[in-house]
Structure formats: C-alpha cells, structure tokens
Amino acid sequence: MKQQTLLMIKPDAVQRNFIGRIIERLETAGFQIVQMKMVHLTVARAREFYEVHEGKPFLEELVAFMSSSPIVAIALEKENAVADLRELVGATNPAEAACGTIRQCFAIDMGKNSVHASDSPENAAVEIRFHFA
Ligand code: IDP
Ligand code: MG
C-alpha cells in the first residue's frame, strides 16, 4: 500500500548545494514528490517540530541549527515509504551510516547530518501536516 513520509533537507546540505543531488537520490529510489517547499524555520517553529526531543542534551543545538538558514521540506509517496526512506537516509551519525546512504555521502557530523526522515507512519502524518497544513 502507498504510504507518505516527510524528508527535510537540512541547512548544511542546502548551503553546500546538495538539494539537487539529494532529490535525485529520492526519485531514483522510486519516491514520488507530492509536496515540496523551501522555508526558513523560526526558532519557535523548529522547537515545535522537535518537541519529541524536549529534555535531550542536543535539543538547543538542533533548534539553533535548524533555524539558522533555509531548509527544504518534501512530502514523499511510495510503497513502504517510511522504512525505505530511513534506509536510504542512513544512521543518525554519518560515521556509522551504511555505504551509499544519503548521510554517508553528504553529512558532516551527528548534528549537521544533511537530512531528516520521519521515523513512523504516525509521525510522518504529523510532520507532513506541520509543513503542509
Ligand atoms: P534521526 O534524525 O536519525 O531520527 P534523532 O535521534 O531523532 O535522529 O535526532 C534528531 C536529530 O537531532 C538528528 O538528526 C541530529 O541532527 C540531532 N542529534 C541527535 N543526536 C545528537 C547528538 O548526540 N549530538 C548532536 N546532534 C544530535
Ligand atoms: Mg528522529
């Protein structure tokens, strides 16, 4: 069954001109782009997006980074989209990301890791609504 998920191209990747290369990976892997926009999140909006991480030691750094310059939000559709996108994106820490994954190819470090991908169908629905309500 077709499923939707959310990908964000984070500031580090936008700034290094990797938008096109990342989108090419998505399309080649069979994801259909259903909605897409470039947006500069405010600190408050970035904090709202990552509210599940409230209390984590990296939250302040993450919110500051995600509101530092524009991101690209993309709603994607495919069979098994959530799990397949997580696999294409790779591990949170690029040093541990599998060969050929987006993070292994483009990410700088654990914080500046180039992309976000929803981690469950439930969170995907919430995150797509957050950007495309
Ligand atoms: P995920 O993006 O792979 O789902 P999460 O654990 O949900 O990883 O963390 C959200 C984001 O917070 C990560 O993508 C990364 O940018 C940042 N982050 C997570 N853990 C750390 C850390 O230990 N140091 C710095 N940033 C972190
Ligand atoms: Mg996550």
PDB file of C-alpha atoms and ligand atoms in Angstrom:
ATOM      1  CA  MET A   1       0.000   0.000   0.000  1.00  0.00           C
ATOM      2  CA  LYS A   2       1.207   3.514  -0.818  1.00  0.00           C
ATOM      3  CA  GLN A   3       2.467   5.436   2.168  1.00  0.00           C
ATOM      4  CA  GLN A   4       3.671   9.004   2.699  1.00  0.00           C
ATOM      5  CA  THR A   5       6.674  10.286   4.645  1.00  0.00           C
ATOM      6  CA  LEU A   6       8.494  13.565   5.216  1.00  0.00           C
ATOM      7  CA  LEU A   7      12.065  14.415   4.305  1.00  0.00           C
ATOM      8  CA  MET A   8      13.762  17.690   5.214  1.00  0.00           C
ATOM      9  CA  ILE A   9      16.999  18.787   3.553  1.00  0.00           C
ATOM     10  CA  LYS A  10      18.783  20.462   6.457  1.00  0.00           C
ATOM     11  CA  PRO A  11      20.705  23.786   6.358  1.00  0.00           C
ATOM     12  CA  ASP A  12      24.144  22.160   5.973  1.00  0.00           C
ATOM     13  CA  ALA A  13      23.078  20.418   2.739  1.00  0.00           C
ATOM     14  CA  VAL A  14      21.170  23.404   1.316  1.00  0.00           C
ATOM     15  CA  GLN A  15      24.213  25.639   1.926  1.00  0.00           C
ATOM     16  CA  ARG A  16      26.589  23.203   0.205  1.00  0.00           C
ATOM     17  CA  ASN A  17      24.326  22.975  -2.906  1.00  0.00           C
ATOM     18  CA  PHE A  18      23.232  19.364  -2.359  1.00  0.00           C
ATOM     19  CA  ILE A  19      19.469  19.896  -2.886  1.00  0.00           C
ATOM     20  CA  GLY A  20      19.532  18.544  -6.443  1.00  0.00           C
ATOM     21  CA  ARG A  21      21.738  15.575  -5.688  1.00  0.00           C
ATOM     22  CA  ILE A  22      19.552  14.562  -2.720  1.00  0.00           C
ATOM     23  CA  ILE A  23      16.320  14.901  -4.724  1.00  0.00           C
ATOM     24  CA  GLU A  24      17.874  12.814  -7.483  1.00  0.00           C
ATOM     25  CA  ARG A  25      18.530  10.038  -4.944  1.00  0.00           C
ATOM     26  CA  LEU A  26      14.891  10.159  -3.828  1.00  0.00           C
ATOM     27  CA  GLU A  27      13.466   9.999  -7.343  1.00  0.00           C
ATOM     28  CA  THR A  28      15.885   7.271  -8.444  1.00  0.00           C
ATOM     29  CA  ALA A  29      14.798   5.199  -5.428  1.00  0.00           C
ATOM     30  CA  GLY A  30      11.177   5.405  -6.602  1.00  0.00           C
ATOM     31  CA  PHE A  31       9.811   8.097  -4.284  1.00  0.00           C
ATOM     32  CA  GLN A  32       7.182  10.388  -5.802  1.00  0.00           C
ATOM     33  CA  ILE A  33       7.373  14.024  -4.674  1.00  0.00           C
ATOM     34  CA  VAL A  34       3.841  15.034  -3.661  1.00  0.00           C
ATOM     35  CA  GLN A  35       4.544  18.394  -1.945  1.00  0.00           C
ATOM     36  CA  MET A  36       7.731  20.455  -1.617  1.00  0.00           C
ATOM     37  CA  LYS A  37       8.808  23.858  -0.300  1.00  0.00           C
ATOM     38  CA  MET A  38      11.814  25.839   0.862  1.00  0.00           C
ATOM     39  CA  VAL A  39      11.299  27.537   4.217  1.00  0.00           C
ATOM     40  CA  HIS A  40      13.358  29.349   6.848  1.00  0.00           C
ATOM     41  CA  LEU A  41      12.052  27.988  10.160  1.00  0.00           C
ATOM     42  CA  THR A  42      11.884  30.344  13.130  1.00  0.00           C
ATOM     43  CA  VAL A  43      13.404  29.171  16.419  1.00  0.00           C
ATOM     44  CA  ALA A  44       9.845  28.607  17.730  1.00  0.00           C
ATOM     45  CA  ARG A  45       8.807  26.518  14.708  1.00  0.00           C
ATOM     46  CA  ALA A  46      11.999  24.443  14.849  1.00  0.00           C
ATOM     47  CA  ARG A  47      11.406  23.810  18.558  1.00  0.00           C
ATOM     48  CA  GLU A  48       7.796  22.793  17.805  1.00  0.00           C
ATOM     49  CA  PHE A  49       8.940  20.345  15.110  1.00  0.00           C
ATOM     50  CA  TYR A  50      11.409  18.687  17.501  1.00  0.00           C
ATOM     51  CA  GLU A  51       9.240  18.797  20.640  1.00  0.00           C
ATOM     52  CA  VAL A  52       9.545  14.983  20.979  1.00  0.00           C
ATOM     53  CA  HIS A  53      13.213  15.651  21.846  1.00  0.00           C
ATOM     54  CA  GLU A  54      12.344  18.006  24.751  1.00  0.00           C
ATOM     55  CA  GLY A  55      14.903  17.457  27.531  1.00  0.00           C
ATOM     56  CA  LYS A  56      17.567  15.859  25.304  1.00  0.00           C
ATOM     57  CA  PRO A  57      21.056  17.379  25.647  1.00  0.00           C
ATOM     58  CA  PHE A  58      21.312  18.131  21.905  1.00  0.00           C
ATOM     59  CA  LEU A  59      17.940  19.934  21.563  1.00  0.00           C
ATOM     60  CA  GLU A  60      19.201  23.527  21.825  1.00  0.00           C
ATOM     61  CA  GLU A  61      21.972  22.911  19.294  1.00  0.00           C
ATOM     62  CA  LEU A  62      19.479  21.183  16.969  1.00  0.00           C
ATOM     63  CA  VAL A  63      16.916  24.012  17.172  1.00  0.00           C
ATOM     64  CA  ALA A  64      19.605  26.665  16.576  1.00  0.00           C
ATOM     65  CA  PHE A  65      20.947  24.730  13.587  1.00  0.00           C
ATOM     66  CA  MET A  66      17.549  24.036  12.001  1.00  0.00           C
ATOM     67  CA  SER A  67      16.571  27.730  12.266  1.00  0.00           C
ATOM     68  CA  SER A  68      19.972  29.039  11.087  1.00  0.00           C
ATOM     69  CA  SER A  69      19.123  29.130   7.351  1.00  0.00           C
ATOM     70  CA  PRO A  70      16.511  27.697   4.932  1.00  0.00           C
ATOM     71  CA  ILE A  71      15.570  24.033   4.674  1.00  0.00           C
ATOM     72  CA  VAL A  72      13.613  22.123   2.018  1.00  0.00           C
ATOM     73  CA  ALA A  73      10.597  20.116   3.202  1.00  0.00           C
ATOM     74  CA  ILE A  74       9.409  17.329   0.896  1.00  0.00           C
ATOM     75  CA  ALA A  75       6.395  15.042   1.275  1.00  0.00           C
ATOM     76  CA  LEU A  76       7.113  11.745  -0.478  1.00  0.00           C
ATOM     77  CA  GLU A  77       4.949   8.805  -1.530  1.00  0.00           C
ATOM     78  CA  LYS A  78       5.876   5.205  -2.233  1.00  0.00           C
ATOM     79  CA  GLU A  79       5.128   1.671  -1.090  1.00  0.00           C
ATOM     80  CA  ASN A  80       6.669   1.260   2.386  1.00  0.00           C
ATOM     81  CA  ALA A  81       7.860   4.892   2.211  1.00  0.00           C
ATOM     82  CA  VAL A  82       8.704   5.423   5.892  1.00  0.00           C
ATOM     83  CA  ALA A  83      11.032   2.441   6.343  1.00  0.00           C
ATOM     84  CA  ASP A  84      12.504   2.704   2.840  1.00  0.00           C
ATOM     85  CA  LEU A  85      13.360   6.392   3.327  1.00  0.00           C
ATOM     86  CA  ARG A  86      15.018   5.717   6.695  1.00  0.00           C
ATOM     87  CA  GLU A  87      17.141   3.078   4.973  1.00  0.00           C
ATOM     88  CA  LEU A  88      18.065   5.450   2.124  1.00  0.00           C
ATOM     89  CA  VAL A  89      18.954   8.197   4.653  1.00  0.00           C
ATOM     90  CA  GLY A  90      21.174   6.027   6.884  1.00  0.00           C
ATOM     91  CA  ALA A  91      22.157   6.201  10.546  1.00  0.00           C
ATOM     92  CA  THR A  92      21.946   9.456  12.553  1.00  0.00           C
ATOM     93  CA  ASN A  93      25.729   9.521  12.926  1.00  0.00           C
ATOM     94  CA  PRO A  94      27.198   9.681   9.401  1.00  0.00           C
ATOM     95  CA  ALA A  95      30.320   7.874  10.609  1.00  0.00           C
ATOM     96  CA  GLU A  96      28.042   4.868  11.218  1.00  0.00           C
ATOM     97  CA  ALA A  97      25.822   5.313   8.140  1.00  0.00           C
ATOM     98  CA  ALA A  98      25.893   2.490   5.597  1.00  0.00           C
ATOM     99  CA  CYS A  99      27.785   2.920   2.346  1.00  0.00           C
ATOM    100  CA  GLY A 100      25.768   4.723  -0.312  1.00  0.00           C
ATOM    101  CA  THR A 101      23.238   6.262   2.092  1.00  0.00           C
ATOM    102  CA  ILE A 102      22.465   9.992   1.872  1.00  0.00           C
ATOM    103  CA  ARG A 103      24.073  10.719   5.238  1.00  0.00           C
ATOM    104  CA  GLN A 104      27.178   8.670   4.454  1.00  0.00           C
ATOM    105  CA  CYS A 105      27.615  10.622   1.208  1.00  0.00           C
ATOM    106  CA  PHE A 106      26.695  14.162   2.304  1.00  0.00           C
ATOM    107  CA  ALA A 107      26.579  14.604   6.104  1.00  0.00           C
ATOM    108  CA  ILE A 108      29.249  16.422   8.117  1.00  0.00           C
ATOM    109  CA  ASP A 109      28.601  15.083  11.630  1.00  0.00           C
ATOM    110  CA  MET A 110      25.895  13.903  14.054  1.00  0.00           C
ATOM    111  CA  GLY A 111      24.325  17.377  14.219  1.00  0.00           C
ATOM    112  CA  LYS A 112      24.857  18.552  10.638  1.00  0.00           C
ATOM    113  CA  ASN A 113      23.604  15.311   9.139  1.00  0.00           C
ATOM    114  CA  SER A 114      22.034  16.756   5.962  1.00  0.00           C
ATOM    115  CA  VAL A 115      18.521  15.282   6.161  1.00  0.00           C
ATOM    116  CA  HIS A 116      15.599  14.418   8.425  1.00  0.00           C
ATOM    117  CA  ALA A 117      13.285  11.471   7.721  1.00  0.00           C
ATOM    118  CA  SER A 118      10.102  10.582   9.632  1.00  0.00           C
ATOM    119  CA  ASP A 119      10.536   7.550  11.902  1.00  0.00           C
ATOM    120  CA  SER A 120       6.974   6.137  11.831  1.00  0.00           C
ATOM    121  CA  PRO A 121       3.785   6.460   9.753  1.00  0.00           C
ATOM    122  CA  GLU A 122       2.163   8.293  12.688  1.00  0.00           C
ATOM    123  CA  ASN A 123       4.985  10.850  12.950  1.00  0.00           C
ATOM    124  CA  ALA A 124       5.067  11.170   9.158  1.00  0.00           C
ATOM    125  CA  ALA A 125       1.413  12.287   9.183  1.00  0.00           C
ATOM    126  CA  VAL A 126       2.100  14.829  11.947  1.00  0.00           C
ATOM    127  CA  GLU A 127       5.241  16.127  10.209  1.00  0.00           C
ATOM    128  CA  ILE A 128       3.581  16.443   6.778  1.00  0.00           C
ATOM    129  CA  ARG A 129       0.736  18.386   8.419  1.00  0.00           C
ATOM    130  CA  PHE A 130       3.315  20.599  10.197  1.00  0.00           C
ATOM    131  CA  HIS A 131       4.776  21.765   6.883  1.00  0.00           C
ATOM    132  CA  PHE A 132       1.817  21.481   4.503  1.00  0.00           C
ATOM    133  CA  ALA A 133      -1.304  22.160   6.598  1.00  0.00           C
TER     134      ALA A 133
HETATM  135  P1  IDP B   1      17.251  10.853  13.382  1.00  0.00           P
HETATM  136  O1  IDP B   1      17.294  12.190  12.669  1.00  0.00           O
HETATM  137  O2  IDP B   1      18.199   9.864  12.775  1.00  0.00           O
HETATM  138  O3  IDP B   1      15.857  10.320  13.516  1.00  0.00           O
HETATM  139  P2  IDP B   1      17.103  11.564  16.200  1.00  0.00           P
HETATM  140  O4  IDP B   1      17.629  10.719  17.302  1.00  0.00           O
HETATM  141  O5  IDP B   1      15.625  11.628  16.008  1.00  0.00           O
HETATM  142  O6  IDP B   1      17.821  11.095  14.848  1.00  0.00           O
HETATM  143  O7  IDP B   1      17.667  13.021  16.432  1.00  0.00           O
HETATM  144  C1  IDP B   1      17.165  14.122  15.698  1.00  0.00           C
HETATM  145  C2  IDP B   1      18.323  14.948  15.189  1.00  0.00           C
HETATM  146  O8  IDP B   1      19.000  15.523  16.311  1.00  0.00           O
HETATM  147  C3  IDP B   1      19.408  14.184  14.446  1.00  0.00           C
HETATM  148  O9  IDP B   1      19.114  14.003  13.070  1.00  0.00           O
HETATM  149  C4  IDP B   1      20.620  15.072  14.647  1.00  0.00           C
HETATM  150  O10 IDP B   1      20.620  16.169  13.731  1.00  0.00           O
HETATM  151  C5  IDP B   1      20.387  15.620  16.039  1.00  0.00           C
HETATM  152  N1  IDP B   1      21.108  14.806  17.042  1.00  0.00           N
HETATM  153  C6  IDP B   1      20.749  13.613  17.548  1.00  0.00           C
HETATM  154  N2  IDP B   1      21.639  13.158  18.448  1.00  0.00           N
HETATM  155  C7  IDP B   1      22.601  14.112  18.507  1.00  0.00           C
HETATM  156  C8  IDP B   1      23.815  14.224  19.261  1.00  0.00           C
HETATM  157  O11 IDP B   1      24.173  13.367  20.059  1.00  0.00           O
HETATM  158  N3  IDP B   1      24.569  15.352  19.043  1.00  0.00           N
HETATM  159  C9  IDP B   1      24.172  16.339  18.167  1.00  0.00           C
HETATM  160  N4  IDP B   1      23.042  16.267  17.448  1.00  0.00           N
HETATM  161  C10 IDP B   1      22.265  15.167  17.606  1.00  0.00           C
HETATM  162 MG    MG B   2      14.217  11.180  14.544  1.00  0.00          MG
END
